[in-house]
Coordinates of C-alpha atoms in Angstrom, one line a residue:
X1 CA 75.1 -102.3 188.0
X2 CA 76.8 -103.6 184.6
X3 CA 75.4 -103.0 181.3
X4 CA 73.9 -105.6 179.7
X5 CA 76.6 -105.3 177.0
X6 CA 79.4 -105.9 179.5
X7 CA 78.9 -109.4 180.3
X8 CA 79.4 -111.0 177.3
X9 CA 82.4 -109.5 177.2
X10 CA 83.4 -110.3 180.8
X11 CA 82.4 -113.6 179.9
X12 CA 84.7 -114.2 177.0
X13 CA 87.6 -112.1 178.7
X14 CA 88.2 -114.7 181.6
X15 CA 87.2 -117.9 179.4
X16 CA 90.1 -116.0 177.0
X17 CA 92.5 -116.0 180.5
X18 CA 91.5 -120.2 181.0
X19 CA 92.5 -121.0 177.4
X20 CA 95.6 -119.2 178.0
X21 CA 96.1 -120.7 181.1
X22 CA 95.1 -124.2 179.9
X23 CA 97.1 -124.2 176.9
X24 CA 100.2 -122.0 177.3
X25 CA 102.7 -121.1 179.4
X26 CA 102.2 -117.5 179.3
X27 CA 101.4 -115.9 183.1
X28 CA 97.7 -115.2 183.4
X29 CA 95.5 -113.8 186.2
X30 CA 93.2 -115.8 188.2
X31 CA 89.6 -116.5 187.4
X32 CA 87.6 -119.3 188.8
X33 CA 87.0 -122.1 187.1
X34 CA 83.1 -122.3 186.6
X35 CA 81.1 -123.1 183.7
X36 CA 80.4 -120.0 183.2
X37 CA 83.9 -118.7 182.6
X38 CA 84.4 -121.5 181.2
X39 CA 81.5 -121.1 178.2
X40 CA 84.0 -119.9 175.1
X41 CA 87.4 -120.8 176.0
X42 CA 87.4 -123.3 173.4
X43 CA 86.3 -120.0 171.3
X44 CA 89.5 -118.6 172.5
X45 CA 91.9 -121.3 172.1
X46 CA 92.7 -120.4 168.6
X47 CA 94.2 -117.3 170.1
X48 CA 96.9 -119.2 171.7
X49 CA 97.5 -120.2 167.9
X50 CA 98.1 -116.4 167.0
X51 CA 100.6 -116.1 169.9
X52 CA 102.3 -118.8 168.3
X53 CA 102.0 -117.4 164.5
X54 CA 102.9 -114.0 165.5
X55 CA 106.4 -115.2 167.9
X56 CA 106.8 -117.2 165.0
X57 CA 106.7 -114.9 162.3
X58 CA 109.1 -112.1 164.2
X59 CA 111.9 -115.0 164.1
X60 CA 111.6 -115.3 160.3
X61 CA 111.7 -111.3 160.4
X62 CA 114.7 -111.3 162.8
X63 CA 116.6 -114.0 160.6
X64 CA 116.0 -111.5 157.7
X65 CA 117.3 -109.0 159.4
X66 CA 120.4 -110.6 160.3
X67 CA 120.8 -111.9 156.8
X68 CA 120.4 -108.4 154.8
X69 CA 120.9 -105.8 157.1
X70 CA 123.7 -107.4 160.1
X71 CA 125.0 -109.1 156.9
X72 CA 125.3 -111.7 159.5
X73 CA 124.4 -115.5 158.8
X74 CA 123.7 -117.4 161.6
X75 CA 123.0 -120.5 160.1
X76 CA 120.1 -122.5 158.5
X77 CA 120.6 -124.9 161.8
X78 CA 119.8 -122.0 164.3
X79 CA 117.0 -120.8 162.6
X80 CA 115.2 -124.1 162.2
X81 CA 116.4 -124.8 166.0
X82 CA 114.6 -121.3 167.0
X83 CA 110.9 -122.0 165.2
X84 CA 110.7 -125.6 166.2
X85 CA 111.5 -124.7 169.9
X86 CA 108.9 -121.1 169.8
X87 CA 105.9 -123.4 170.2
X88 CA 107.0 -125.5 172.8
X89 CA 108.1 -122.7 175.0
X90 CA 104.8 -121.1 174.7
X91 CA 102.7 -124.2 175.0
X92 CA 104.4 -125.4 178.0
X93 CA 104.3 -128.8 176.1
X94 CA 101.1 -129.4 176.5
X95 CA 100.8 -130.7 173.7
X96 CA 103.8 -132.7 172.9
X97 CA 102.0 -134.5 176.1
X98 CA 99.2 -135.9 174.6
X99 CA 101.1 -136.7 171.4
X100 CA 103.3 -139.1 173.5
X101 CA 100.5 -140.6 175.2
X102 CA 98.3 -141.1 172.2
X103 CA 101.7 -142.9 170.4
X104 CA 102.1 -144.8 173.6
X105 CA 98.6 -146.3 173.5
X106 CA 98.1 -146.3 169.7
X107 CA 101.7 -148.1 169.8
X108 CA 100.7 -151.1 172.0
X109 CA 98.4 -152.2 169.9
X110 CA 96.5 -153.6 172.7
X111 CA 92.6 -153.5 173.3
X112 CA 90.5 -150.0 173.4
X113 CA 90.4 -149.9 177.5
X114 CA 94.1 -150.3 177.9
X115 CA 95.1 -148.3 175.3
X116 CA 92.4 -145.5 177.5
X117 CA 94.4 -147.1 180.8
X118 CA 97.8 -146.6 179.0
X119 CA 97.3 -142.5 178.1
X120 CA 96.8 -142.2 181.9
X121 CA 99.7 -143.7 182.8
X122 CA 102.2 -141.3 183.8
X123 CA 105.5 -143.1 182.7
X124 CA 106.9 -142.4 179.3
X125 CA 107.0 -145.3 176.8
X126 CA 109.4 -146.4 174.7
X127 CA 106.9 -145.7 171.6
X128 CA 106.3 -142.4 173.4
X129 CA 110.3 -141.8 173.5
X130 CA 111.0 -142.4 169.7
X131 CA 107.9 -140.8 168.1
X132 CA 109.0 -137.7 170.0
X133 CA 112.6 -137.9 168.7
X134 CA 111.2 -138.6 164.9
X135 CA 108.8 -136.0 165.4
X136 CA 111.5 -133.1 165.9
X137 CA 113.5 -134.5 163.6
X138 CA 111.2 -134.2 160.8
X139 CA 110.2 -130.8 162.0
X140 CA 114.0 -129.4 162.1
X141 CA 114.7 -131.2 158.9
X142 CA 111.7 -129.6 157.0
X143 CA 112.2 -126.4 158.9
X144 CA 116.2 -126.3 157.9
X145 CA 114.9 -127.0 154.2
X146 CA 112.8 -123.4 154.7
X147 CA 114.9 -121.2 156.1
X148 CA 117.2 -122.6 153.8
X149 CA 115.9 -121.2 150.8
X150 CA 116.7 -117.4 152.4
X151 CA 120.0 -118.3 154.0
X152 CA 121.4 -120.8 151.9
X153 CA 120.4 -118.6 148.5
X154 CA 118.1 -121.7 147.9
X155 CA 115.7 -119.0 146.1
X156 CA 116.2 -115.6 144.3
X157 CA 114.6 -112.8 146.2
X158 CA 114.6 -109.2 144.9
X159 CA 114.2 -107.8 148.5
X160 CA 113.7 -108.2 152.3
X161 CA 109.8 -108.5 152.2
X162 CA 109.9 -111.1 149.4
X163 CA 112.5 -113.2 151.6
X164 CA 110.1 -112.7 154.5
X165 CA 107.2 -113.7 152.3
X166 CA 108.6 -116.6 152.0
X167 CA 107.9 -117.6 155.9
X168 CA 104.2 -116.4 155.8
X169 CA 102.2 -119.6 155.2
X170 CA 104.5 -121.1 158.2
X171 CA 102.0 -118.3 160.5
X172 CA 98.4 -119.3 159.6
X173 CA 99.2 -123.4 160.6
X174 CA 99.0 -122.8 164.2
X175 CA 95.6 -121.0 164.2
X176 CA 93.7 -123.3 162.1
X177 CA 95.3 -126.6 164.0
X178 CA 93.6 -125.1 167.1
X179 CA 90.5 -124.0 165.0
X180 CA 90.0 -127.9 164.1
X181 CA 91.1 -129.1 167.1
X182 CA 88.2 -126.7 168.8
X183 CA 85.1 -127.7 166.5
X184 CA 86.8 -131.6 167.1
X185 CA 85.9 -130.9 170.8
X186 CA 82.5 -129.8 170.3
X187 CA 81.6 -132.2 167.7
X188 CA 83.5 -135.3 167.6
X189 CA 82.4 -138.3 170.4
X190 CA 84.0 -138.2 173.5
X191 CA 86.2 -141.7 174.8
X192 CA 85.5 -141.1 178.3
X193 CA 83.1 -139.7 180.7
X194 CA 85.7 -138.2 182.9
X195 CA 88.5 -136.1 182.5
X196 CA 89.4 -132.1 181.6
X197 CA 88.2 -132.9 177.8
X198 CA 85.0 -133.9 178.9
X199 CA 85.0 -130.9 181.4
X200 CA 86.0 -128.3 178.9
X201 CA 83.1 -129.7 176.5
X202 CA 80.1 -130.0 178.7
X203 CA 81.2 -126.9 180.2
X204 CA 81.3 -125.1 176.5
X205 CA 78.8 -123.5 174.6
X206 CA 79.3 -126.5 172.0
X207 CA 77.1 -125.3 169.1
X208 CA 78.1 -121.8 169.3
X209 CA 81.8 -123.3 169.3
X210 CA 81.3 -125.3 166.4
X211 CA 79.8 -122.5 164.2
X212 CA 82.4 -119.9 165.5
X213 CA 85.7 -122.4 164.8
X214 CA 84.1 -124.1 161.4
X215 CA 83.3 -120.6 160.1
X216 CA 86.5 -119.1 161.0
X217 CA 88.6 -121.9 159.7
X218 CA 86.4 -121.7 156.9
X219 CA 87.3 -117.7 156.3
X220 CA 91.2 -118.2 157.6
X221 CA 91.6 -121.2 155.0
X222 CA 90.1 -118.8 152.3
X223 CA 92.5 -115.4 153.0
X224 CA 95.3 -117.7 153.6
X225 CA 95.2 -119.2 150.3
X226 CA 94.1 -115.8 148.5
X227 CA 97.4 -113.6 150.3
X228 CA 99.9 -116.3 150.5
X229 CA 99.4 -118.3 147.5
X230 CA 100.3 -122.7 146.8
X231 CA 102.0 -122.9 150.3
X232 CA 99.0 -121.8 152.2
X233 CA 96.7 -124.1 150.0
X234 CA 98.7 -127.2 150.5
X235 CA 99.0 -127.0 154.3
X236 CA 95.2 -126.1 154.3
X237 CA 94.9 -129.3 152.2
X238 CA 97.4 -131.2 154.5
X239 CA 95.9 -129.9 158.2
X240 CA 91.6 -131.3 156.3
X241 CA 93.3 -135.1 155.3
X242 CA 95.0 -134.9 159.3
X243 CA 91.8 -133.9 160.6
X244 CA 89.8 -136.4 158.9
X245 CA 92.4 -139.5 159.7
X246 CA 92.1 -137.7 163.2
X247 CA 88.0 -138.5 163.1
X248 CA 88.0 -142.6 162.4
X249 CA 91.5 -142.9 163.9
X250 CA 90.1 -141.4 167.4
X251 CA 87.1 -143.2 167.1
X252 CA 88.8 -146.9 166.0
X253 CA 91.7 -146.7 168.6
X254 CA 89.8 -145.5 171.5
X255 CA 86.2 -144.8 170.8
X256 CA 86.4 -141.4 170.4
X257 CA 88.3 -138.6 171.6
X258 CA 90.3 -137.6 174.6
X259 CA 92.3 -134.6 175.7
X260 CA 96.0 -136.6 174.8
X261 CA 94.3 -137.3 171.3
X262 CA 93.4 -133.7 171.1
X263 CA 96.9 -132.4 171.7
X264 CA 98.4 -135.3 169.5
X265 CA 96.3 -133.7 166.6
X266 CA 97.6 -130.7 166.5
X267 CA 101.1 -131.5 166.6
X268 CA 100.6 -133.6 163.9
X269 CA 98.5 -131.7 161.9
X270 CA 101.3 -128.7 162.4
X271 CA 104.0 -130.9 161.3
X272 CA 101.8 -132.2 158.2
X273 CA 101.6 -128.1 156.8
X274 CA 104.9 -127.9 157.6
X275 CA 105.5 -130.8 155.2
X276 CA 103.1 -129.4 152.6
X277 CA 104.8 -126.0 152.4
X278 CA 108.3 -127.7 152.2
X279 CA 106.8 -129.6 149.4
X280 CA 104.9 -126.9 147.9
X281 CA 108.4 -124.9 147.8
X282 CA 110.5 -128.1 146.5
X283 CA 108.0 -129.4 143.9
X284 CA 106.3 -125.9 142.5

């Protein structure tokens, strides 16, 4: 017979394998898909995030590497090319999905149940097609405006772990968009009846969801700011005004939120502290 103190545990362990399995591409073992696995997996859905902040942190570490120690510059270009494509290849791009969708419906302008009727659809729109190709294009161009700071000798660094400094507040941006995007779930009203984001919220403990996520964003947002200065401030800043646009957009366009709307904020609200530290580095 388990101890009482196990279950919790083995509770959270396979709603952490569903996240995982839900929102990246990274091989996970099987667990069924009950509401009781289920419970936290929003919880855990952040963690994803730290996969993401972690792969892309070691990239800015590599590119110092190369830079100081190989005395080998492999461009501003490659590097950009290498952190823009990390999240993609770990989400799966899941959520570069729902981003298309949601500029596919928002794009037609038409009324709220097509615009629900157009997210299902499973052909690619033309508004879907160029708000990808805009989307990595601003990406790359902030990201080559980063890295070139270290390559380029944009900035003046004393040593490695000031040049690598310089890519921290890039890290923290993929946590809290999943953090927001988490407490959005369990708080924000829900378009549709149907459909795996109204699954993963009535299956959720949603209370115990929005006081885990608001309270962690809440203490990431604060040591963020503290260790890593302006940057981390601004795109703190930047990912609040996305998420609030995110709120009455969501709720004007379709009545709420879906699961493409989900993924479309946090690609968005990614690309918006991406913007924030580029600005924050330009401007200060």
């Amino acid at each position: 017979m388990r101890a009482w103190y196990t279950l919790p545990r083995m509770v959270f362990l396979k709603s952490l394998i569903i996240s995982f399995s839900m929102f990246s591409a990274i091989p996970m073992p099987r667990v069924g898909w009950n509401e009781r696995n289920m419970r936290y997996m929003l919880c855990a859905f952040p963690l994803v995030g730290a996969v993401i902040g972690i792969a892309a942190a070691s990239w800015a570490a590599f590119v110092v590497f190369a830079q100081t120690v190989l005395l080998k510059n492999i461009g501003k270009e490659i590097a950009a090319l290498g952190f823009v494509l990390i999240p993609v290849i770990i989400t799966g791009k899941i959520h570069i999905d729902g981003f298309m969708d949601t500029c596919d419906a928002v794009g037609s302008r038409a009324e709220r149940e097509r615009k629900l009727d157009i997210m299902k659809d499973p052909h690619c729109g033309s508004f879907a097609v160029v708000s990808c190709a805009l989307y990595f294009l601003a990406q790359y161009a902030l990201s080559c405006r980063i890295f070139g700071d270290v390559i380029d000798g944009g900035r003046k660094f004393e040593n490695q772990w000031q040049m690598l400094q310089h890519f921290f507040p890039l890290a923290p941006m993929f946590v809290s968009s999943r953090l927001l995007s988490a407490f959005a779930v369990s708080t924000f009203p829900i378009a549709k009846n149907s459909g795996l984001l109204r699954t993963f919220a009535d299956a959720s403990a949603k209370r115990f969801t929005a006081a885990w996520c608001g309270i962690w964003f809440a203490l990431h947002s604060l040591l963020s700011s503290i260790a890593l200065g302006l940057p981390a401030t601004a795109a703190t800043a930047a990912q609040i005004a996305v998420f609030v646009l995110y709120y009455f957009g969501s709720r004007h366009h379709f009545g709420g939120i879906t699961g493409d709307t989900a993924g479309a904020f946090v690609q968005i609200s990614e690309l918006a502290s991406l913007l924030a530290v580029a600005g924050a580095y330009i401007f200060f």
